[in-house]
Short mmCIF file of C-alpha atoms (C1' of nucleotides) in Angstrom, two decimals:
data_model
loop_
_atom_site.label_atom_id
_atom_site.label_comp_id
_atom_site.label_asym_id
_atom_site.label_seq_id
_atom_site.Cartn_x
_atom_site.Cartn_y
_atom_site.Cartn_z
CA MET A 35 4.06 8.55 10.28
CA GLY A 36 0.29 8.48 10.07
CA THR A 37 0.32 5.20 9.67
CA ARG A 38 1.62 4.62 12.80
CA CYS A 39 -1.46 6.65 14.14
CA TRP A 40 -3.80 4.75 11.96
CA HIS A 41 -2.11 1.48 13.11
CA GLU A 42 -2.39 2.28 16.87
CA CYS A 43 -5.89 3.32 16.55
CA HIS A 44 -6.93 0.18 14.53
CA SER A 45 -4.82 -2.11 16.61
CA SER A 46 -6.37 -0.91 19.57
CA LYS A 47 -9.63 -1.51 18.04
CA ARG A 48 -8.40 -5.13 16.75
CA GLU A 49 -7.06 -5.93 20.10
CA GLY A 50 -9.93 -4.73 21.91
CA LYS A 51 -8.16 -2.31 24.19
CA GLY A 52 -11.39 -0.49 24.98
CA ARG A 53 -13.30 -3.75 25.79
CA GLU A 54 -10.36 -4.98 27.47
CA GLY A 55 -10.45 -1.84 29.89
CA GLY A 56 -14.03 -2.43 30.54
CA ARG A 57 -13.24 -5.71 31.93
CA VAL A 58 -11.25 -4.22 34.64
CA ARG A 59 -12.30 -5.77 37.90
CA VAL A 60 -11.83 -4.20 41.28
CA ARG A 61 -12.59 -6.83 43.72
CA GLU A 62 -13.69 -6.48 47.20
CA GLY A 63 -11.24 -5.54 49.68
CA LYS A 64 -13.13 -5.41 52.68
CA GLY A 65 -12.41 -7.02 56.06
CA ARG A 66 -14.26 -10.12 57.28
CA ALA A 67 -16.63 -8.48 59.52
CA ASP A 68 -17.71 -6.07 56.90
CA HIS A 69 -18.17 -8.78 54.52
CA SER A 70 -20.69 -10.80 56.35
CA ILE A 71 -22.55 -8.03 56.45
CA ALA A 72 -22.39 -6.99 52.91
CA GLU A 73 -22.92 -10.36 51.91
CA LYS A 74 -26.12 -10.60 53.55
CA ARG A 75 -27.27 -7.44 52.12
CA GLU A 76 -25.94 -8.54 48.78
CA CYS A 77 -27.48 -11.79 48.95
CA ALA A 78 -30.88 -9.90 49.64
CA GLU A 79 -30.36 -7.82 46.68
CA LEU A 80 -29.61 -10.63 44.27
CA SER A 81 -32.26 -12.60 45.68
CA SER A 82 -34.86 -9.89 44.98
CA PHE A 83 -33.35 -8.95 41.59
CA PHE A 84 -33.13 -12.36 40.13
CA GLN A 85 -36.49 -13.60 42.33
CA PHE A 86 -34.02 -16.42 43.40
CA GLY A 87 -34.02 -17.92 46.71
CA SER A 88 -31.08 -17.04 48.96
CA LEU A 89 -29.45 -20.63 48.66
CA ARG A 90 -29.19 -20.06 44.94
CA VAL A 91 -27.78 -16.73 45.19
CA LYS A 92 -25.12 -18.09 47.50
CA LYS A 93 -24.19 -20.77 44.83
CA LEU A 94 -23.99 -18.14 42.26
CA LYS A 95 -22.07 -16.07 44.33
CA ARG A 96 -19.80 -18.80 45.50
CA ARG A 97 -19.14 -19.52 41.85
CA PHE A 98 -18.41 -16.08 40.76
CA ARG A 99 -16.09 -15.27 43.72
CA GLY A 100 -18.10 -12.13 44.46
CA ASP A 101 -18.46 -10.62 41.10
CA ILE A 102 -21.84 -11.52 40.79
CA TRP A 103 -23.03 -8.10 39.55
CA GLU A 104 -20.86 -7.98 36.94
CA HIS A 105 -21.45 -11.63 35.73
CA ALA A 106 -25.11 -10.82 36.29
CA ARG A 107 -24.41 -7.98 33.80
CA TYR A 108 -22.82 -10.28 31.59
CA MET A 109 -25.40 -12.90 31.55
CA LEU A 110 -28.20 -10.50 30.94
CA THR A 111 -26.41 -8.65 28.04
CA ARG A 112 -25.81 -12.30 26.72
CA GLY A 113 -27.13 -12.75 23.23
CA ASN A 114 -27.46 -9.40 21.29
CA MET A 115 -27.82 -7.33 24.19
CA LEU A 116 -24.26 -6.11 24.57
CA THR A 117 -25.27 -2.55 25.28
CA LEU A 118 -23.86 -2.08 28.68
CA PRO A 119 -20.74 0.20 28.62
CA PHE A 120 -18.06 -2.25 29.39
CA GLU A 121 -15.81 0.15 27.69
CA GLU A 122 -16.45 2.87 30.28
CA PRO A 123 -13.92 2.21 33.10
CA HIS A 124 -15.34 4.99 34.90
CA ILE A 125 -18.02 2.47 35.68
CA MET A 126 -16.41 -0.80 35.83
CA CYS A 127 -13.32 0.51 37.81
CA GLU A 128 -15.58 1.75 40.57
CA PRO A 129 -15.18 -0.19 43.94
CA ARG A 130 -18.91 -0.45 44.14
CA PHE A 131 -18.79 -2.90 41.35
CA GLY A 132 -17.85 -5.84 43.55
CA ALA A 133 -19.98 -7.39 46.03
CA ASN A 134 -21.42 -4.17 47.28
CA TYR A 135 -22.47 -3.26 44.21
CA PRO A 136 -25.78 -1.50 45.23
CA ARG A 137 -29.11 -2.32 43.45
CA GLU A 138 -29.57 1.33 42.64
CA SER A 139 -26.27 1.61 40.92
CA LEU A 140 -27.25 -0.95 38.23
CA PRO A 141 -27.16 0.71 34.72
CA GLU A 142 -30.27 1.42 33.48
CA SER A 143 -30.23 -0.73 30.68
CA LEU A 144 -29.85 -3.66 32.90
CA GLU A 145 -32.52 -2.90 34.93
CA GLN A 146 -34.68 -2.28 31.97
CA GLU A 147 -33.65 -5.54 30.48
CA ARG A 148 -34.36 -7.23 33.87
CA GLN A 149 -37.98 -5.65 33.74
CA HIS A 150 -38.47 -6.43 30.27
CA ASN A 151 -37.35 -9.77 30.06
CA PRO A 152 -37.41 -11.58 33.51
CA ASP A 153 -37.43 -14.73 32.19
CA ARG A 154 -34.32 -14.18 30.39
CA SER A 155 -32.43 -13.33 33.26
CA ASN A 156 -33.53 -16.29 35.12
CA SER A 157 -32.94 -18.77 32.48
CA ASP A 158 -29.50 -17.31 31.65
CA MET A 159 -28.35 -17.59 35.36
CA ARG A 160 -29.69 -20.96 35.69
CA GLU A 161 -28.02 -21.82 32.48
CA VAL A 162 -24.64 -20.59 34.07
CA GLU A 163 -25.50 -22.17 37.35
CA ASP A 164 -25.97 -25.49 35.50
CA ASP A 165 -22.74 -25.03 33.46
CA ILE A 166 -20.38 -26.80 35.85
CA SER A 167 -17.50 -26.37 33.35
CA ASP A 168 -14.29 -24.67 34.47
CA ARG A 169 -14.14 -21.95 32.01
CA ASP A 170 -12.66 -19.06 32.87
CA GLU A 171 -14.07 -15.72 32.40
CA ASP A 172 -12.29 -15.08 29.04
CA GLU A 173 -13.79 -18.06 27.67
CA ARG A 174 -17.22 -17.35 28.74
CA GLU A 175 -16.88 -14.34 27.00
CA ASP A 176 -16.13 -16.28 23.80
CA ASP A 177 -19.65 -17.70 24.02
CA GLN A 178 -20.47 -14.88 22.04
CA ASP A 179 -20.07 -14.35 18.15
CA GLU A 180 -19.41 -11.10 16.77
CA ASN A 181 -22.87 -10.08 16.82
CA GLY A 182 -23.10 -10.88 20.43
CA LEU A 183 -25.33 -14.04 19.72
CA PRO A 184 -24.57 -16.88 21.59
CA LYS A 185 -22.28 -19.45 19.69
CA LYS A 186 -23.63 -22.79 18.95
CA ARG A 187 -22.02 -25.54 20.88
CA GLY A 188 -19.60 -27.97 19.50
CA PRO A 189 -16.10 -29.12 19.49
CA ARG A 190 -14.58 -25.88 21.39
CA LYS A 191 -11.84 -24.46 19.52
CA LYS A 192 -8.81 -24.09 21.65
CA LYS A 193 -8.45 -20.26 22.41
CA PRO A 194 -4.68 -19.44 21.63
CA GLY A 195 -2.81 -18.85 24.62
CA LYS A 196 -0.89 -15.70 25.91
CA GLU A 197 2.32 -17.16 24.54
CA GLN A 198 0.80 -17.98 21.09
CA VAL A 199 -0.89 -14.58 20.93
CA ASP A 200 2.50 -13.08 21.81
CA ARG A 201 4.28 -15.14 19.01
CA ALA A 202 1.74 -14.01 16.66
CA LYS A 203 2.21 -10.46 17.22
CA LEU A 204 5.97 -10.88 17.19
CA ARG A 205 5.45 -12.49 13.71
CA ARG A 206 3.38 -10.12 12.59
CA GLN A 207 5.84 -7.39 13.36
CA GLU A 208 8.50 -9.27 11.78
CA ALA A 209 6.59 -9.70 8.72
CA ASN A 210 5.87 -5.85 8.48
CA ALA A 211 9.39 -5.19 8.96
CA ARG A 212 10.24 -7.56 6.03
CA GLU A 213 7.70 -6.03 3.96
CA ARG A 214 8.94 -2.53 4.80
CA SER A 215 12.53 -3.57 3.98
CA ARG A 216 11.40 -5.21 0.72
CA MET A 217 9.63 -2.10 -0.10
CA HIS A 218 12.67 0.14 0.89
CA GLY A 219 14.80 -2.24 -1.71
CA LEU A 220 12.21 -1.83 -4.44
CA ASN A 221 12.30 1.93 -3.98
CA ALA A 222 16.00 1.78 -4.11
CA ALA A 223 15.99 0.11 -7.11
CA LEU A 224 13.58 2.29 -8.63
CA GLU A 225 15.74 5.07 -7.49
CA SER A 226 18.58 3.41 -9.36
CA LEU A 227 16.18 3.17 -12.63
CA ARG A 228 15.47 6.94 -12.30
CA LYS A 229 19.17 7.60 -12.52
CA VAL A 230 19.59 5.89 -15.63
CA VAL A 231 16.64 7.09 -17.39
CA PRO A 232 16.68 10.65 -18.97
CA CYS A 233 15.43 13.37 -16.61
CA TYR A 234 17.13 12.26 -13.51
CA SER A 235 16.54 15.03 -11.08
CA LYS A 236 17.05 15.06 -7.26
CA THR A 237 14.78 17.99 -6.71
CA GLN A 238 11.87 16.91 -9.14
CA LYS A 239 11.78 12.98 -8.91
CA LEU A 240 9.62 11.32 -11.10
CA SER A 241 6.87 9.18 -9.86
CA LYS A 242 7.14 5.56 -9.63
CA ILE A 243 4.67 4.82 -12.37
CA GLU A 244 6.30 7.44 -14.48
CA THR A 245 10.06 6.30 -14.07
CA LEU A 246 8.85 2.57 -15.34
CA ARG A 247 6.74 4.12 -18.25
CA LEU A 248 10.01 6.16 -19.13
CA ALA A 249 12.22 3.47 -18.66
CA LYS A 250 10.15 1.30 -21.04
CA ASN A 251 10.05 4.04 -23.58
CA TYR A 252 13.57 4.55 -23.38
CA ILE A 253 14.49 0.85 -23.86
CA TRP A 254 12.15 0.64 -26.72
CA ALA A 255 13.61 3.44 -28.31
CA LEU A 256 17.06 2.41 -27.72
CA SER A 257 16.43 -0.99 -28.95
CA GLU A 258 14.67 0.30 -31.96
CA THR A 259 17.13 2.59 -32.82
CA LEU A 260 19.91 -0.12 -32.64
CA SER A 261 17.97 -2.69 -34.53
CA ALA A 262 17.20 -0.21 -37.32
CA GLY A 263 20.88 0.69 -37.78
CA LYS A 264 19.56 4.14 -38.69
CA ARG A 265 20.08 7.51 -37.44
CA PRO A 266 16.86 8.20 -35.80
CA ASP A 267 15.23 11.55 -35.51
CA LEU A 268 15.34 13.69 -32.33
CA LEU A 269 11.59 14.03 -32.39
CA ALA A 270 10.81 10.50 -32.77
CA PHE A 271 12.96 9.55 -30.20
CA VAL A 272 11.54 12.20 -27.84
CA GLN A 273 8.07 11.07 -28.83
CA THR A 274 9.13 7.65 -27.97
CA LEU A 275 10.26 8.60 -24.68
CA CYS A 276 7.21 10.53 -23.53
CA LYS A 277 4.64 7.81 -24.99
CA GLY A 278 2.23 7.31 -22.47
CA LEU A 279 3.64 9.83 -19.94
CA SER A 280 1.44 12.38 -17.93
CA GLN A 281 1.87 16.03 -19.49
CA PRO A 282 4.06 17.08 -16.36
CA THR A 283 6.58 14.39 -17.04
CA THR A 284 6.45 15.16 -20.59
CA ASN A 285 7.22 18.66 -19.99
CA LEU A 286 10.04 17.39 -18.12
CA VAL A 287 11.52 15.23 -20.49
CA ALA A 288 11.19 17.90 -23.04
CA GLY A 289 12.81 20.47 -20.32
CA CYS A 290 15.47 18.04 -19.99
CA LEU A 291 16.11 17.65 -23.76
CA GLN A 292 15.94 21.65 -23.99
CA LEU A 293 12.99 21.14 -26.21
CA ASN A 294 9.81 23.11 -26.18
CA ALA A 295 7.60 21.09 -24.03
CA ARG A 296 4.34 22.68 -25.70
CA ASN A 297 5.49 20.88 -28.70
CA PHE A 298 4.75 17.54 -27.14
CA LEU A 299 1.25 17.47 -26.21
CA THR A 300 -0.22 14.61 -24.67
CA ASP A 301 -3.57 13.98 -25.78
CA HIS A 302 -6.48 12.16 -23.73
CA ASN A 303 -5.09 8.81 -25.10
CA GLY A 304 -1.69 9.09 -23.96
CA GLU A 305 -0.80 9.95 -27.38
CA VAL A 306 2.22 12.34 -27.69
CA MET A 307 1.82 14.72 -30.50
CA PHE A 308 3.86 17.27 -31.85
CA SER A 309 2.23 20.46 -32.32
CA GLY A 310 4.67 22.82 -33.38
CA ARG A 311 7.05 23.53 -36.09
CA ALA A 312 9.62 20.84 -36.90
CA PRO A 313 12.85 22.28 -35.24
CA TYR A 314 14.79 19.32 -36.33
CA ASP A 315 14.19 20.11 -40.18
CA ALA A 316 16.95 22.23 -40.42
CA MET A 317 18.91 20.46 -38.06
CA TYR A 318 18.85 16.82 -38.85
CA SER A 319 19.13 14.97 -41.96
CA TYR A 320 17.80 11.27 -42.37
CA PRO A 321 19.42 8.32 -42.88
CA GLY A 322 18.13 7.15 -46.17
CA SER A 323 16.67 8.94 -49.05
CA ASP A 324 13.46 7.95 -48.14
CA MET A 325 14.04 9.45 -44.90
CA ASN A 326 14.65 12.86 -45.82
CA THR A 327 11.42 13.96 -44.48
CA PRO A 328 10.70 13.54 -40.99
CA PRO A 329 8.21 10.76 -39.79
CA GLY A 330 4.62 11.93 -40.38
CA HIS A 331 5.56 14.85 -42.49
CA SER A 332 5.39 13.06 -45.78
CA GLY A 333 2.74 15.15 -47.13
CA SER A 334 0.56 12.39 -48.38
CA SER A 335 0.04 11.09 -44.82
CA LEU A 336 -0.83 14.35 -43.05
CA ASP A 337 -2.04 17.48 -44.37
CA SER A 338 -0.15 19.68 -42.17
CA SER A 339 -1.72 22.77 -43.62
CA ALA A 340 -5.18 21.28 -42.37
CA LYS A 341 -4.04 20.36 -39.18
CA PRO A 342 -1.50 22.76 -38.16
CA PHE A 343 -1.22 21.59 -34.48
CA ARG A 344 -0.90 18.27 -35.57
CA HIS A 345 1.75 17.92 -37.91
CA TYR A 346 3.21 14.60 -36.64
CA SER A 347 1.34 11.79 -35.35
CA TYR A 348 3.49 9.87 -33.01
CA SER A 349 2.35 6.30 -33.58
CA SER A 350 1.95 6.34 -37.40
CA ALA A 351 5.34 8.13 -37.87
CA TYR A 352 7.04 5.63 -35.46
CA GLU A 353 5.52 2.56 -37.32
CA THR A 354 6.29 4.24 -40.65
CA TYR A 355 10.04 5.18 -39.67
CA TYR A 356 10.82 1.81 -37.84
CA GLU A 357 8.55 -0.39 -39.74
CA ASN A 358 7.50 -1.76 -36.50
CA GLN A 359 5.23 -1.48 -33.87
CA SER A 360 5.48 0.96 -31.20
CA PRO A 361 5.23 0.51 -27.75
CA GLU A 362 1.37 0.37 -26.67
CA SER A 363 0.48 1.54 -30.11
CA GLY A 364 -2.93 0.38 -30.50
CA SER A 365 -2.09 -3.02 -28.25
CA PRO A 366 -2.73 -2.97 -24.71
CA HIS A 367 -0.72 -6.10 -24.60
CA PHE A 368 2.50 -4.57 -25.51
CA ASP A 369 4.41 -5.66 -22.31
CA GLY A 370 3.77 -8.93 -22.69
CA GLN A 371 3.56 -9.79 -26.45
CA LEU A 372 5.47 -7.12 -28.24
CA SER A 373 8.46 -6.63 -26.06
CA PRO A 374 11.08 -4.35 -27.71
CA PRO A 375 14.04 -6.10 -29.30
CA MET A 376 16.68 -6.04 -27.16
CA ASN A 377 20.11 -5.87 -28.22
CA PHE A 378 22.42 -7.74 -25.86
CA ASN A 379 24.94 -8.99 -28.02
CA GLY A 380 27.50 -6.76 -26.89
CA ILE A 381 26.41 -3.58 -28.50
CA PHE A 382 23.92 -2.45 -25.89
CA SER A 383 23.73 -4.00 -22.51
CA LEU A 384 22.63 -3.03 -19.06
CA LYS A 385 25.18 -2.60 -16.96
CA HIS A 386 25.04 -4.00 -13.39
CA ASP A 387 28.50 -3.71 -12.65
CA ASP A 388 28.90 -0.07 -12.75
CA PRO A 389 31.20 1.46 -10.07
CA PRO A 390 29.49 4.30 -8.30
CA GLU A 391 31.63 6.85 -9.92
CA TYR A 392 30.20 5.85 -13.30
CA GLY A 393 26.86 6.54 -12.27
CA LYS A 394 27.71 9.93 -11.30
CA ASN A 395 29.46 10.66 -14.65
CA SER A 396 27.08 9.05 -16.70
CA HIS A 397 23.58 8.67 -15.47
CA TYR A 398 21.80 7.80 -18.60
CA GLY A 399 22.48 7.22 -22.15
CA MET A 400 23.35 4.01 -24.19
CA ARG A 401 26.01 2.40 -22.58
CA TYR A 402 28.36 0.35 -24.61
CA CYS A 403 30.69 -2.31 -23.18
CA SER A 404 33.99 -1.36 -24.01
CA ALA A 405 34.34 -4.41 -26.55
CA PRO A 406 36.64 -4.42 -29.48
CA GLY A 407 35.43 -2.69 -32.69
CA ARG A 408 32.76 -0.75 -30.72
CA THR A 409 34.70 2.31 -30.79
CA ALA A 410 34.09 2.85 -34.24
CA LEU A 411 30.51 2.08 -33.80
CA ALA A 412 30.57 4.84 -30.94
CA HIS A 413 32.27 7.24 -33.19
CA ASN A 414 29.64 6.79 -35.94
CA SER A 415 27.28 7.21 -33.37
CA MET A 416 23.44 7.22 -34.69
CA TYR A 417 22.72 10.12 -32.46
CA ARG A 418 24.93 13.02 -33.13
CA VAL A 419 25.24 16.25 -31.19
CA SER A 420 24.29 19.01 -32.82
CA PRO A 421 26.37 21.91 -31.83
CA GLU A 422 23.37 23.98 -31.77
CA ALA A 423 21.06 21.69 -30.32
CA ARG A 424 23.36 20.23 -28.13
CA PHE A 425 21.37 17.02 -28.35
CA PRO A 426 22.05 15.22 -25.18
CA TYR A 427 21.84 11.65 -25.80
CA ASP A 428 25.02 10.91 -27.63
CA LEU A 429 26.07 7.29 -27.63
CA HIS A 430 29.56 6.99 -26.16
CA VAL A 431 31.93 4.35 -25.51
CA ARG A 432 32.14 3.09 -21.93
CA SER A 433 35.73 3.92 -21.42
CA GLN A 434 35.76 7.20 -23.30
CA SER A 435 35.11 10.39 -22.20
CA PHE A 436 33.26 12.90 -24.54
CA GLN A 437 33.16 16.58 -23.76
CA ALA A 438 29.37 16.60 -24.47
CA GLN A 439 28.94 14.07 -21.60
CA GLY A 440 28.98 16.96 -19.03
CA GLU A 441 26.61 18.87 -20.83
CA VAL A 442 24.63 15.91 -21.30
CA ASN A 443 24.41 15.03 -17.87
CA GLY A 444 23.78 18.32 -16.92
CA SER A 445 20.74 18.64 -19.16
CA PHE A 446 19.65 15.27 -18.16
CA HIS A 447 20.41 15.52 -14.19
CA ASN A 448 19.79 18.84 -13.29
"C1'" DT B 362 -10.15 21.18 -0.96
"C1'" DA B 363 -9.92 17.27 -4.34
"C1'" DG B 364 -6.58 14.64 -6.14
"C1'" DG B 365 -2.12 12.44 -6.75
"C1'" DC B 366 1.62 9.99 -4.60
"C1'" DC B 367 3.36 7.50 -1.22
"C1'" DA B 368 4.71 4.67 3.33
"C1'" DT B 369 2.78 1.51 6.02
"C1'" DC B 370 -0.06 -2.26 7.86
"C1'" DT B 371 -2.24 -6.62 7.11
"C1'" DG B 372 -4.32 -10.62 5.25
"C1'" DG B 373 -4.15 -13.82 1.65
"C1'" DT B 374 -1.47 -17.07 -1.37
"C1'" DC B 375 1.90 -19.31 -3.27
"C1'" DC B 376 6.45 -21.52 -2.67
"C1'" DT B 377 10.24 -23.86 -0.39
"C1'" DA C 294 6.14 -23.24 9.08
"C1'" DG C 295 8.15 -19.38 7.57
"C1'" DG C 296 9.45 -16.05 3.89
"C1'" DA C 297 8.13 -13.91 -0.34
"C1'" DC C 298 4.99 -11.53 -3.04
"C1'" DC C 299 0.64 -9.16 -3.61
"C1'" DA C 300 -3.28 -6.19 -3.53
"C1'" DG C 301 -6.17 -3.81 -0.43
"C1'" DA C 302 -6.92 -0.13 2.77
"C1'" DT C 303 -5.94 3.85 5.22
"C1'" DG C 304 -3.94 8.13 6.39
"C1'" DG C 305 -0.49 11.94 5.78
"C1'" DC C 306 1.84 15.28 2.87
"C1'" DC C 307 1.99 17.95 -1.00
"C1'" DT C 308 0.22 20.78 -4.95
"C1'" DA C 309 -2.88 22.94 -8.18
#
DNA sequence: TAGGCCATCTGGTCCT
DNA sequence: AGGACCAGATGGCCTA
């Protein structure tokens, strides 16, 4: 994945691969005879360069085990002068970077630095010379902070050893794997949720956020229906489902329910509006005498002639119809304070022990426990399938198989 | 090409 | 100390 590329890129930055590459050292591999000649020459060069006496140069050279030029570079670039191309292996890897590093091969920046700030060079070298600690080269590099400025002295923080670094890397990798696994589990749970909300489609998956919204709406609608004990109207149910969903998801839901998606427009507030003729007028009757008019269509509340494309406002209708608050209707704190009434008293329950085949056969829908006495309820389901409309969310007894179920599943799970 | 969605990495925080 | 959880960052993929 691209993440890996990103990771590699950034990890190499974090791990300082470029810089590490610049620290490759090619030590002098010459014979003893050559070495003495080269040493004299080098001492002369160093003496001239740093304006040191030859004795001092020898001392420094002994201390730095022949890498005097590199350390000279290092010391000159201490402070905020880390401008030399340590990252350029082609420079650092060349054999000349050993004791025989010719004076004229010094990078320009180094030479310029020496010319512009000779005192600095000398003082830095003296500082190193006087520092009799046995810090290794890596520790010496740690004298710089992230800006390259010298760090203040103090109790030295013990640098983690290689084992500790490796262990930290390993732990990070393990944590990443755990996090991956955790997210996979989360996604699996989300996938199972997708299968039990309306509009499950393998080809057109709902996004995570839409799945959660739809599930919440679905729970709300079912719970409200059960608590009301009345047969709700299709439109209110669908509009509850689509509450807060994006227009594409609303279309999908409407499509799954074989309704005209254009009738369920989502306005800029996430409000689901019905903008068409009420198709259920002829198909559905309403439970009570006061419910003979679809929610929102009681002439007094809305003037349908004045607002031909907003015959039905979800929120007001929902509240009127259910005498309850709809999800998120005017309250941004719905999730916490206005959780839908749950009916877990055996009538409606979430099934956690569904056998796999059950999920295949009924991905959605209210699921009834096959508790005694529930059959009648199911038979008197509040949701009834109109033969014409093939209203797809018929309640069904868990153990029963309805003919409509196949159609229903086909509608929701195309 | 911009925007949405997603997977992954990562560091911080909290908890056991 | 180590694991779970979380949120931010980032890049890839896809689509309108």
